[in-house]
Short mmCIF file of C-alpha atoms in Angstrom, two decimals:
data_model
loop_
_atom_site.label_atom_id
_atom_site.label_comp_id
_atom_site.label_asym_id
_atom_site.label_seq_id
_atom_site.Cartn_x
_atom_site.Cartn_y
_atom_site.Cartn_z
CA UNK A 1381 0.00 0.00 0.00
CA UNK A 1382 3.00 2.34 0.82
CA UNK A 1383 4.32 2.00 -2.85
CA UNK A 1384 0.85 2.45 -4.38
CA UNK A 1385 0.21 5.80 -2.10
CA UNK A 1386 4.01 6.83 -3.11
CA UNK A 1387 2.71 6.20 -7.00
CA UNK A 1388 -0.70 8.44 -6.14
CA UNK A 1389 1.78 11.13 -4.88
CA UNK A 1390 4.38 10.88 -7.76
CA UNK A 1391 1.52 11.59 -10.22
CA UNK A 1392 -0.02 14.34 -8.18
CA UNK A 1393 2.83 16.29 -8.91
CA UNK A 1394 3.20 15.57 -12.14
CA UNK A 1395 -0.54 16.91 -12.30
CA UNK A 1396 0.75 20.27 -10.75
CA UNK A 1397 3.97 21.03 -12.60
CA UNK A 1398 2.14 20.23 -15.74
CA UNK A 1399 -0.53 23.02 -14.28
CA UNK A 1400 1.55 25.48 -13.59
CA UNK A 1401 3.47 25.24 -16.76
CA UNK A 1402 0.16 25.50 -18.28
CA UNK A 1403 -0.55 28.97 -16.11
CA UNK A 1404 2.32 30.24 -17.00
CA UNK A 1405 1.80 29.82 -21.15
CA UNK A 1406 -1.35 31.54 -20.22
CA UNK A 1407 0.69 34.80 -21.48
CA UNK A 1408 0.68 33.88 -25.29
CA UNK A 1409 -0.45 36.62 -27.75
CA UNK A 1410 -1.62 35.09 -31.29
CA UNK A 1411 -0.32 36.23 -34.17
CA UNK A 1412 -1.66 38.98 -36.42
CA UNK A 1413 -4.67 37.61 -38.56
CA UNK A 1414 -4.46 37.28 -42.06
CA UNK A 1415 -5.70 40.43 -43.80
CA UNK A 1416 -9.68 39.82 -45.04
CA UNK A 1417 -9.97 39.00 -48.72
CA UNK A 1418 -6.05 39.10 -49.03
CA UNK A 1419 -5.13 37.86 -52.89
CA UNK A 1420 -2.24 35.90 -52.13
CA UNK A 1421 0.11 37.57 -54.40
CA UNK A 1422 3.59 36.14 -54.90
CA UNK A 1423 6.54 35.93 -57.05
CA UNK A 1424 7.08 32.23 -58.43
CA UNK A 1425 10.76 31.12 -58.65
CA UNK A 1426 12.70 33.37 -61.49
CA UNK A 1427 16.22 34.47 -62.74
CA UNK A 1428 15.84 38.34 -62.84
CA UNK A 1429 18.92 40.98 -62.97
CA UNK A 1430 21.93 40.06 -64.11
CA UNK A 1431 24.60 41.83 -66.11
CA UNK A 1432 24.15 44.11 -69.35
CA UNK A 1433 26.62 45.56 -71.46
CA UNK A 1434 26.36 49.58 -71.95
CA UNK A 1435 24.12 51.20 -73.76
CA UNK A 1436 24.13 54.98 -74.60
CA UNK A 1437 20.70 55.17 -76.02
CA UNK A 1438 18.50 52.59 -74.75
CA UNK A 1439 17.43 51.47 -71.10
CA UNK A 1440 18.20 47.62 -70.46
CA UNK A 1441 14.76 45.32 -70.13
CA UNK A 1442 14.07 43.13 -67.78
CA UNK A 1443 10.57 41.21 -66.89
CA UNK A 1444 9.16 39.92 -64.00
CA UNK A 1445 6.43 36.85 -63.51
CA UNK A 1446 3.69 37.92 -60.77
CA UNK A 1447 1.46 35.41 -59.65
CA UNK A 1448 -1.94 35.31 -57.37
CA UNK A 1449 -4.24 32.83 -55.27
CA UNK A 1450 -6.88 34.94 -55.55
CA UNK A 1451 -8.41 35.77 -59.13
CA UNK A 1452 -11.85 37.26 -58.27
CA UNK A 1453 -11.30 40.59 -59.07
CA UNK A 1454 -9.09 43.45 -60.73
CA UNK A 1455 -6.39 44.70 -58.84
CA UNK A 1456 -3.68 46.62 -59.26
CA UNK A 1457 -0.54 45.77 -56.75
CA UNK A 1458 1.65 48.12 -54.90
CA UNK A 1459 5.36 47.26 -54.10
CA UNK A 1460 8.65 48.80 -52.48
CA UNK A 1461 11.68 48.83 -54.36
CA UNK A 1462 14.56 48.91 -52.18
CA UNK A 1463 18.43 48.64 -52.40
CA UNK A 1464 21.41 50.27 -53.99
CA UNK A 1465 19.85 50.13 -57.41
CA UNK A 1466 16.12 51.31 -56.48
CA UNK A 1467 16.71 54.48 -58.20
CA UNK A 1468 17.38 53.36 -61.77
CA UNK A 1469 14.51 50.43 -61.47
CA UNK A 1470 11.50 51.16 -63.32
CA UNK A 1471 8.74 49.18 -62.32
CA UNK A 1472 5.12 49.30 -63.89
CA UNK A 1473 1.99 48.83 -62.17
CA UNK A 1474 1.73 45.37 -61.65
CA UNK A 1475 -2.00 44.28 -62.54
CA UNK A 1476 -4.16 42.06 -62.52
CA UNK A 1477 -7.36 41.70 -64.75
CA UNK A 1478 -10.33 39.74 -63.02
CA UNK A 1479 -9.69 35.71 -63.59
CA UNK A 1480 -5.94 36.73 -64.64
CA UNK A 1481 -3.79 34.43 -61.71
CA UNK A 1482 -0.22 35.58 -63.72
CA UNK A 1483 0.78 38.51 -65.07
CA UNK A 1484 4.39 39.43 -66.98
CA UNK A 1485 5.37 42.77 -66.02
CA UNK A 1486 8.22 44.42 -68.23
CA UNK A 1487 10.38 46.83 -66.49
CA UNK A 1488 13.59 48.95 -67.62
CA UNK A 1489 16.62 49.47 -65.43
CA UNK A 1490 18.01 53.68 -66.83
CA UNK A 1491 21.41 53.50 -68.65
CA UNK A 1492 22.98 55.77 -66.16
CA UNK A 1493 23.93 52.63 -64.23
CA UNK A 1494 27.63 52.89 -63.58
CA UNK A 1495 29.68 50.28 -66.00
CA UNK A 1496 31.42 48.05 -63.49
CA UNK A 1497 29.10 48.54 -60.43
CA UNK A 1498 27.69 46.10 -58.97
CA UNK A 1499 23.64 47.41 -58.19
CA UNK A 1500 21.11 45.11 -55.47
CA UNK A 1501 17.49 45.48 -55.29
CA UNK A 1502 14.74 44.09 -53.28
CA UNK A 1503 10.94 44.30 -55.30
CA UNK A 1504 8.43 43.53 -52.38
CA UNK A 1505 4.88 43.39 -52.05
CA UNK A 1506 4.06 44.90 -48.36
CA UNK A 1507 0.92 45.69 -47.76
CA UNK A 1508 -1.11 42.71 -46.22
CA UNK A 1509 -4.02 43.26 -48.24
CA UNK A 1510 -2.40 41.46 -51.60
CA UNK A 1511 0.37 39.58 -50.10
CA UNK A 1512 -0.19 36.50 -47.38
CA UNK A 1513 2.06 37.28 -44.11
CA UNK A 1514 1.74 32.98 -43.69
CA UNK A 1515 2.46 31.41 -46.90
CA UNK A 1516 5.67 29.92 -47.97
CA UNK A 1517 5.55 31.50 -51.56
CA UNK A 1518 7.71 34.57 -51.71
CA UNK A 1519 6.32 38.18 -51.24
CA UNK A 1520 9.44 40.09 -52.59
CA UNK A 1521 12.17 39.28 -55.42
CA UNK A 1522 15.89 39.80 -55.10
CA UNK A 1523 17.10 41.29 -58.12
CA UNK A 1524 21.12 42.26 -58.66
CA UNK A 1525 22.07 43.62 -61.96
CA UNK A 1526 25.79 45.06 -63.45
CA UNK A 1527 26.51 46.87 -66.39
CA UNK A 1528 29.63 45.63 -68.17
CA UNK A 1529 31.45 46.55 -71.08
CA UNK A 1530 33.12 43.61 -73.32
CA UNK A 1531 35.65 44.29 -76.18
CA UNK A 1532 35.59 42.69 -78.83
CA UNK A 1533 38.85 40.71 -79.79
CA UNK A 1534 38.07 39.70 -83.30
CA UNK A 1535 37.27 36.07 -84.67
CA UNK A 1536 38.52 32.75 -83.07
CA UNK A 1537 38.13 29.30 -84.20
CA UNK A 1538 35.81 26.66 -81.67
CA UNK A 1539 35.71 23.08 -81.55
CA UNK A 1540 34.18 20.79 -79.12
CA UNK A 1541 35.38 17.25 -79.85
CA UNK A 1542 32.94 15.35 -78.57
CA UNK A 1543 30.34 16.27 -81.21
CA UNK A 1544 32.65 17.26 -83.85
CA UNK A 1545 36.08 17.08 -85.50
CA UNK A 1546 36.20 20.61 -87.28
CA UNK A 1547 36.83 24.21 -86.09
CA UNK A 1548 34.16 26.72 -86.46
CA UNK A 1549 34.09 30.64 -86.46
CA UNK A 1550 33.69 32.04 -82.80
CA UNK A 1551 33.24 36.27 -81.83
CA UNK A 1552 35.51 36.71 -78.80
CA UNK A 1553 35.51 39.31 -76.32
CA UNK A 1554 37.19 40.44 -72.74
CA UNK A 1555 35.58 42.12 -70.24
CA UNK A 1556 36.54 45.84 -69.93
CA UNK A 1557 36.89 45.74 -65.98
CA UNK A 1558 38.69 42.77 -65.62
CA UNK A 1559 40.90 41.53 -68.14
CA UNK A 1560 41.04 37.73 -66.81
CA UNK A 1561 37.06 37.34 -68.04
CA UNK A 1562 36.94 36.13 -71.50
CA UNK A 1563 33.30 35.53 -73.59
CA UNK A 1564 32.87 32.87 -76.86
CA UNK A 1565 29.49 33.84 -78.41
CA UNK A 1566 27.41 31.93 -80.67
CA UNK A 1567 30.34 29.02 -80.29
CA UNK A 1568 27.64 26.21 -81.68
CA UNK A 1569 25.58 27.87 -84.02
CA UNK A 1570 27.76 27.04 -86.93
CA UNK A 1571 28.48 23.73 -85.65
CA UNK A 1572 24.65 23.23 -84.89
CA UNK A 1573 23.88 24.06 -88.46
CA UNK A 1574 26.81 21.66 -89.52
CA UNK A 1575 26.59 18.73 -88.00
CA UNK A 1576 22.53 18.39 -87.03
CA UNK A 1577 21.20 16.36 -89.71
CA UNK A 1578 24.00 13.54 -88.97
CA UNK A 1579 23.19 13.43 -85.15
CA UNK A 1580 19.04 13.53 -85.85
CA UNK A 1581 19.85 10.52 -88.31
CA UNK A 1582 21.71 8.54 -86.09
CA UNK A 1583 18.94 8.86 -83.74
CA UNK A 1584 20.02 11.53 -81.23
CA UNK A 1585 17.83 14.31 -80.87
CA UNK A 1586 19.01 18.47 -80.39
CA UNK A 1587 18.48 21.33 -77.10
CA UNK A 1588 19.15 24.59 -77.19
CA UNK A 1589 22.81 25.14 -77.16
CA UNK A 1590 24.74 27.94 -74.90
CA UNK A 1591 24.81 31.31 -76.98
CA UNK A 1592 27.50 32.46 -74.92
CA UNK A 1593 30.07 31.03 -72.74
CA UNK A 1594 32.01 33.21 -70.34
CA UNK A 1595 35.48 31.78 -68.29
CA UNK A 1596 37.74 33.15 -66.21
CA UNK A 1597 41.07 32.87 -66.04
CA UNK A 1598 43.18 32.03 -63.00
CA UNK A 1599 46.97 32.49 -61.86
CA UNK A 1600 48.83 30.08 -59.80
CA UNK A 1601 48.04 30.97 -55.88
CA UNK A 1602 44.35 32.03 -56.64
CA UNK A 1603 42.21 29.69 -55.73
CA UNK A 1604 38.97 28.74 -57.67
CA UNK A 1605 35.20 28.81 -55.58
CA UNK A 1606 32.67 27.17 -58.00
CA UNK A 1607 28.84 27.76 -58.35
CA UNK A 1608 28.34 24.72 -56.32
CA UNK A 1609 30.69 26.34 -53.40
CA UNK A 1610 34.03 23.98 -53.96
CA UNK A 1611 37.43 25.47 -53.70
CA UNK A 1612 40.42 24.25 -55.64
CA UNK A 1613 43.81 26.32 -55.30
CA UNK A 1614 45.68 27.05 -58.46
CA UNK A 1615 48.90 25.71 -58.80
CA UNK A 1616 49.82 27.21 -62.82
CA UNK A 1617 49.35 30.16 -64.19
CA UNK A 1618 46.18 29.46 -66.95
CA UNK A 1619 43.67 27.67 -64.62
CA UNK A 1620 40.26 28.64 -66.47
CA UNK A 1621 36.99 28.05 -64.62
CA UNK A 1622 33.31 28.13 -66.56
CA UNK A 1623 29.73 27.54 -65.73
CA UNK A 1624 27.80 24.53 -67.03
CA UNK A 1625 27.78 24.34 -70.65
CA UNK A 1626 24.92 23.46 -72.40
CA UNK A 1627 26.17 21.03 -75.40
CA UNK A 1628 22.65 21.29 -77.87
CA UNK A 1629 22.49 17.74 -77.52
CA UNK A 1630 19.25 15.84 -75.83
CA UNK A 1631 20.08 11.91 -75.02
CA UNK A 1632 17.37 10.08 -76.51
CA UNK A 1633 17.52 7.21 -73.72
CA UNK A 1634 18.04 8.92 -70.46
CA UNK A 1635 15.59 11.71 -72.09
CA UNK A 1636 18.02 14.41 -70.58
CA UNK A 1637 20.27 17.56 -71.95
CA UNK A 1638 23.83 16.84 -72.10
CA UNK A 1639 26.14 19.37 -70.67
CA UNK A 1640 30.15 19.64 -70.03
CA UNK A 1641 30.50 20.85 -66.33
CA UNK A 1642 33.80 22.07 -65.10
CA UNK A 1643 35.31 19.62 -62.52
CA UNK A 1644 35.73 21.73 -59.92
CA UNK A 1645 32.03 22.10 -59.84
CA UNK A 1646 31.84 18.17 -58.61
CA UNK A 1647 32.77 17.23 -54.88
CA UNK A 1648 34.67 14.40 -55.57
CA UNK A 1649 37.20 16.29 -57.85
CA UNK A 1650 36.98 19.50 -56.52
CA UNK A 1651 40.13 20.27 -54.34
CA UNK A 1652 42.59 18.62 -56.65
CA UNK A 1653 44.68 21.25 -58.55
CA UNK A 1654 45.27 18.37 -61.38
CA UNK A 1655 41.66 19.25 -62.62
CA UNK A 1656 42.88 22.08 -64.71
CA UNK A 1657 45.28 19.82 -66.60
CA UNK A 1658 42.77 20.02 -69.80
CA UNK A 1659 41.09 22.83 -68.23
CA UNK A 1660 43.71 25.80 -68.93
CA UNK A 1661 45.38 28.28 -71.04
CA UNK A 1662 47.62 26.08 -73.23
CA UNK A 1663 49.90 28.99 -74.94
CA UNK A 1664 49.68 32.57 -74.78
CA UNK A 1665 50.55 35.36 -77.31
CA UNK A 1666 53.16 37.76 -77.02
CA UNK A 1667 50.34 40.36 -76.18
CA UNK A 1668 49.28 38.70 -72.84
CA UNK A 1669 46.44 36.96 -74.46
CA UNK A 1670 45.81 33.07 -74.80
CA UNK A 1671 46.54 31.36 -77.84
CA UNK A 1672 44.53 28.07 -77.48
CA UNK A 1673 42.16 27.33 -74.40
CA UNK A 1674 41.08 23.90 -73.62
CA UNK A 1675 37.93 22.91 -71.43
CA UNK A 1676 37.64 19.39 -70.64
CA UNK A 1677 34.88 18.92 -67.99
CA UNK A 1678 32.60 16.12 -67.54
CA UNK A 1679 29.75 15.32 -69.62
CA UNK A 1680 26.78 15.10 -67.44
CA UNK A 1681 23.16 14.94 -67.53
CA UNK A 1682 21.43 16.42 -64.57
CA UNK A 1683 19.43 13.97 -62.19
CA UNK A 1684 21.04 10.88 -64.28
CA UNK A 1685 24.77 11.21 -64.16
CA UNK A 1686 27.21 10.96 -67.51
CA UNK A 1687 30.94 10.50 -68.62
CA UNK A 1688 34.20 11.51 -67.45
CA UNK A 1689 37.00 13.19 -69.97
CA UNK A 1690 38.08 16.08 -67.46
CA UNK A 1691 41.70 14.13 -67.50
CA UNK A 1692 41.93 14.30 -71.28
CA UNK A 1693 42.17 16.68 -74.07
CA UNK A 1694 40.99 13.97 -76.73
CA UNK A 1695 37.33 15.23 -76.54
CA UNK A 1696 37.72 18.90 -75.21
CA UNK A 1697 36.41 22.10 -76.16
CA UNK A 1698 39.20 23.78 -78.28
CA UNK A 1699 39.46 27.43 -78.54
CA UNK A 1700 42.03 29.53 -81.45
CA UNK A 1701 42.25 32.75 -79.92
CA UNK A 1702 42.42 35.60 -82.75
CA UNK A 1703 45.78 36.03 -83.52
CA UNK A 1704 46.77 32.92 -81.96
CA UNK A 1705 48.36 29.88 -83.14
CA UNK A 1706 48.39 25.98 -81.91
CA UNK A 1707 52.40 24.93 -81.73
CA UNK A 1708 53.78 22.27 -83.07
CA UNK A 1709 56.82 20.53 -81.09
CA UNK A 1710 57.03 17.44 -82.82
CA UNK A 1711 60.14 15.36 -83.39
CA UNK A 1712 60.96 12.25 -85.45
CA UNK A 1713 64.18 10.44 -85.74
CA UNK A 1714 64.93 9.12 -88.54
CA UNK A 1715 67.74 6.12 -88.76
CA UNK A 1716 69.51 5.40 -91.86
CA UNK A 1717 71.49 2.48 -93.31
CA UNK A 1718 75.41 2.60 -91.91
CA UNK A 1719 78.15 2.96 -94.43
CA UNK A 1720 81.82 2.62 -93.71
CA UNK A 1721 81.11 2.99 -89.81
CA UNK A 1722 78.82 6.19 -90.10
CA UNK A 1723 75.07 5.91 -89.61
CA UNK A 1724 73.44 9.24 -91.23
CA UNK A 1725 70.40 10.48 -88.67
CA UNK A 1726 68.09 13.09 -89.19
CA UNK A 1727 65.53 14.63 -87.18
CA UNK A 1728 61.92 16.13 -88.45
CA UNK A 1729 60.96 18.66 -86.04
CA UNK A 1730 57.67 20.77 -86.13
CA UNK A 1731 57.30 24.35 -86.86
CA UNK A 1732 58.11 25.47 -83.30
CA UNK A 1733 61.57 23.48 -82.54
CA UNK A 1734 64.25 25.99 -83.37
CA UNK A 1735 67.05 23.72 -82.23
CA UNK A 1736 67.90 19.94 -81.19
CA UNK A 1737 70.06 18.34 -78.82
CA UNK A 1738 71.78 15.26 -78.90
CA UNK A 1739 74.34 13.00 -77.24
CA UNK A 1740 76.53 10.49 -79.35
CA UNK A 1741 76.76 7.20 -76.63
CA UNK A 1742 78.46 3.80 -78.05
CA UNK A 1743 76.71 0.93 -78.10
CA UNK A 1744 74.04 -0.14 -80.03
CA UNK A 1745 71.05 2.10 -82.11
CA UNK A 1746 67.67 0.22 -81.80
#
């Protein structure tokens, strides 16, 4: 009986704790209610901002995708622009006709944006009455933008040897601020236009291919940070690092894009200098710029996986700066027939070797 009136006690109080604990919550305010008749206005996930090159006459476009729960009626959205670049945003009225749940909103950021600076904006919705304080979809966008100015460097030559064994015309440019940015534009088109029938015969089908591909260039002691957050130190000078490069090719099987990603974008390579092997500035020109640029990353499809060829330069991209030239340091030995004790040799060198040494040893020539 002792234990059981022990037991009695024990849960008596457990009974008052938990009541107190319970008088003491007692204090808790709810939160504010959602506004009446609020039309759940968001902004759906989007790429806005970004960087444009100068323009003396004409603003730079941009557009925004606005979205609502609420389609009843016709409404007409206020929003805040904040940020470093809120005074050169130009923003619309973002409306919405009755039974209209997404609108496209085109905006203009002024061309008196500084060349080279970098500008940060936030659009938000904040008045309770169109946006929901409680739901997960976003009331505001983020929206960074840069104006900056590319030369132009003249005409290179591209090739990416995993589609293709030729060389096609490529505009190059650097970028006016930072002379270790270099840009390829429309580097598939005339391969596309090429080469397409052959791949759609053999059964492969085509994607959109990149229209421009921008690197950087990297000197030995910098270190590389990816767009998936890996660092890799650079060892050489000529490191180059690139976003994901869409190829224009669509795998028929897997039924995905196939893309060559820089290494140092994976976690299992990343870290290892060795990954810029293939993925560097192979010769330079007197003038400071490359020559010929490889890029040998791996050729992926997202959500399936893909092939390796990082470690080689037999299926790289292959760029022919203007003005540059690919070297050639061949050598062959050729061994002729020995007469009277004298064995006449003679070496074949490529256009680059300007001189060849040798050592006479006795023995045998095999």
């Amino acid at each position: 009986m002792t234990n059981i009136h022990k037991l009695l006690l024990g849960i008596a109080g457990v009974a008052l704790v938990m009541s107190s604990c319970t008088k003491q919550d007692s204090a808790f305010v709810p939160g504010e209610k959602e506004a009446e008749g609020c039309q759940g206005v968001y902004f759906p996930a989007q790429e806005v901002g970004g960087a444009y090159e100068p323009d003396a006459v004409n603003n730079y476009p941009f557009s925004i995708v606005v979205s609502r729960a609420d389609d009843k009626q016709a409404i007409t959205v206020p929003v805040e622009i904040t940020g470093s670049g809120k005074e050169l945003i130009n923003l619309p009225p973002i409306s919405f006709a009755a039974g209209q749940k997404e609108v496209t909103v085109n905006g203009e950021i002024s061309n008196k944006a500084e060349a080279g600076t970098e500008y940060d904006a936030i659009i938000a919705i904040t008045d309770n009455q169109y946006a929901s304080i409680y739901s997960s979809k976003p009331s505001y966008i983020k929206f960074d933008f840069v104006v900056e100015k590319w030369n132009y460097l003249g005409e290179g030559t591209f090739w990416d040897l995993w589609i293709a064994g030729d060389g096609y015309p490529v505009q190059v440019y650097q970028n006016d601020g930072d002379a270790s940015r270099f840009r390829l534009v429309d580097p598939y088109k005339a391969l596309w236009e090429d080469n397409a029938a052959a791949y759609l015969a053999g059964g492969w089908q085509l994607s959109p291919y990149a229209e421009k591909i921008d690197f950087t260039v990297y000197s030995a002691g910098e270190t590389v940070v990816s767009n998936t957050g890996y660092e890799t130190d650079v060892e050489e000078d000529g490191a180059i690092y690139y976003s994901a490069i869409q190829m224009g090719l669509h795998h028929p099987s897997y039924g995905a894009d196939i893309y060559n990603i820089n290494p140092a974008d994976f976690s299992s390579l990343a870290g290892d200098p060795s990954i810029f092997v293939w993925n560097k500035v192979s010769t330079w020109q007197d003038n400071g710029l490359p020559s010929v640029v490889y890029m040998s990353g791996q050729r992926y499809m997202y959500g399936v996986g893909g092939w390796g060829g990082y470690d080689s330069g037999d299926e790289a991209i292959v760029v022919l700066f203007p003005g540059g030239a690919f070297t050639d340091y061949t050598l062959e030995l050729e061994v002729g027939t020995s007469v009277e004790g004298k064995l006449p040799i003679t070496f074949k060198t490529g256009g680059d070797v300007s001189l060849v040494g040798y050592t006479i040893y006795s023995g045998q020539l095999s």
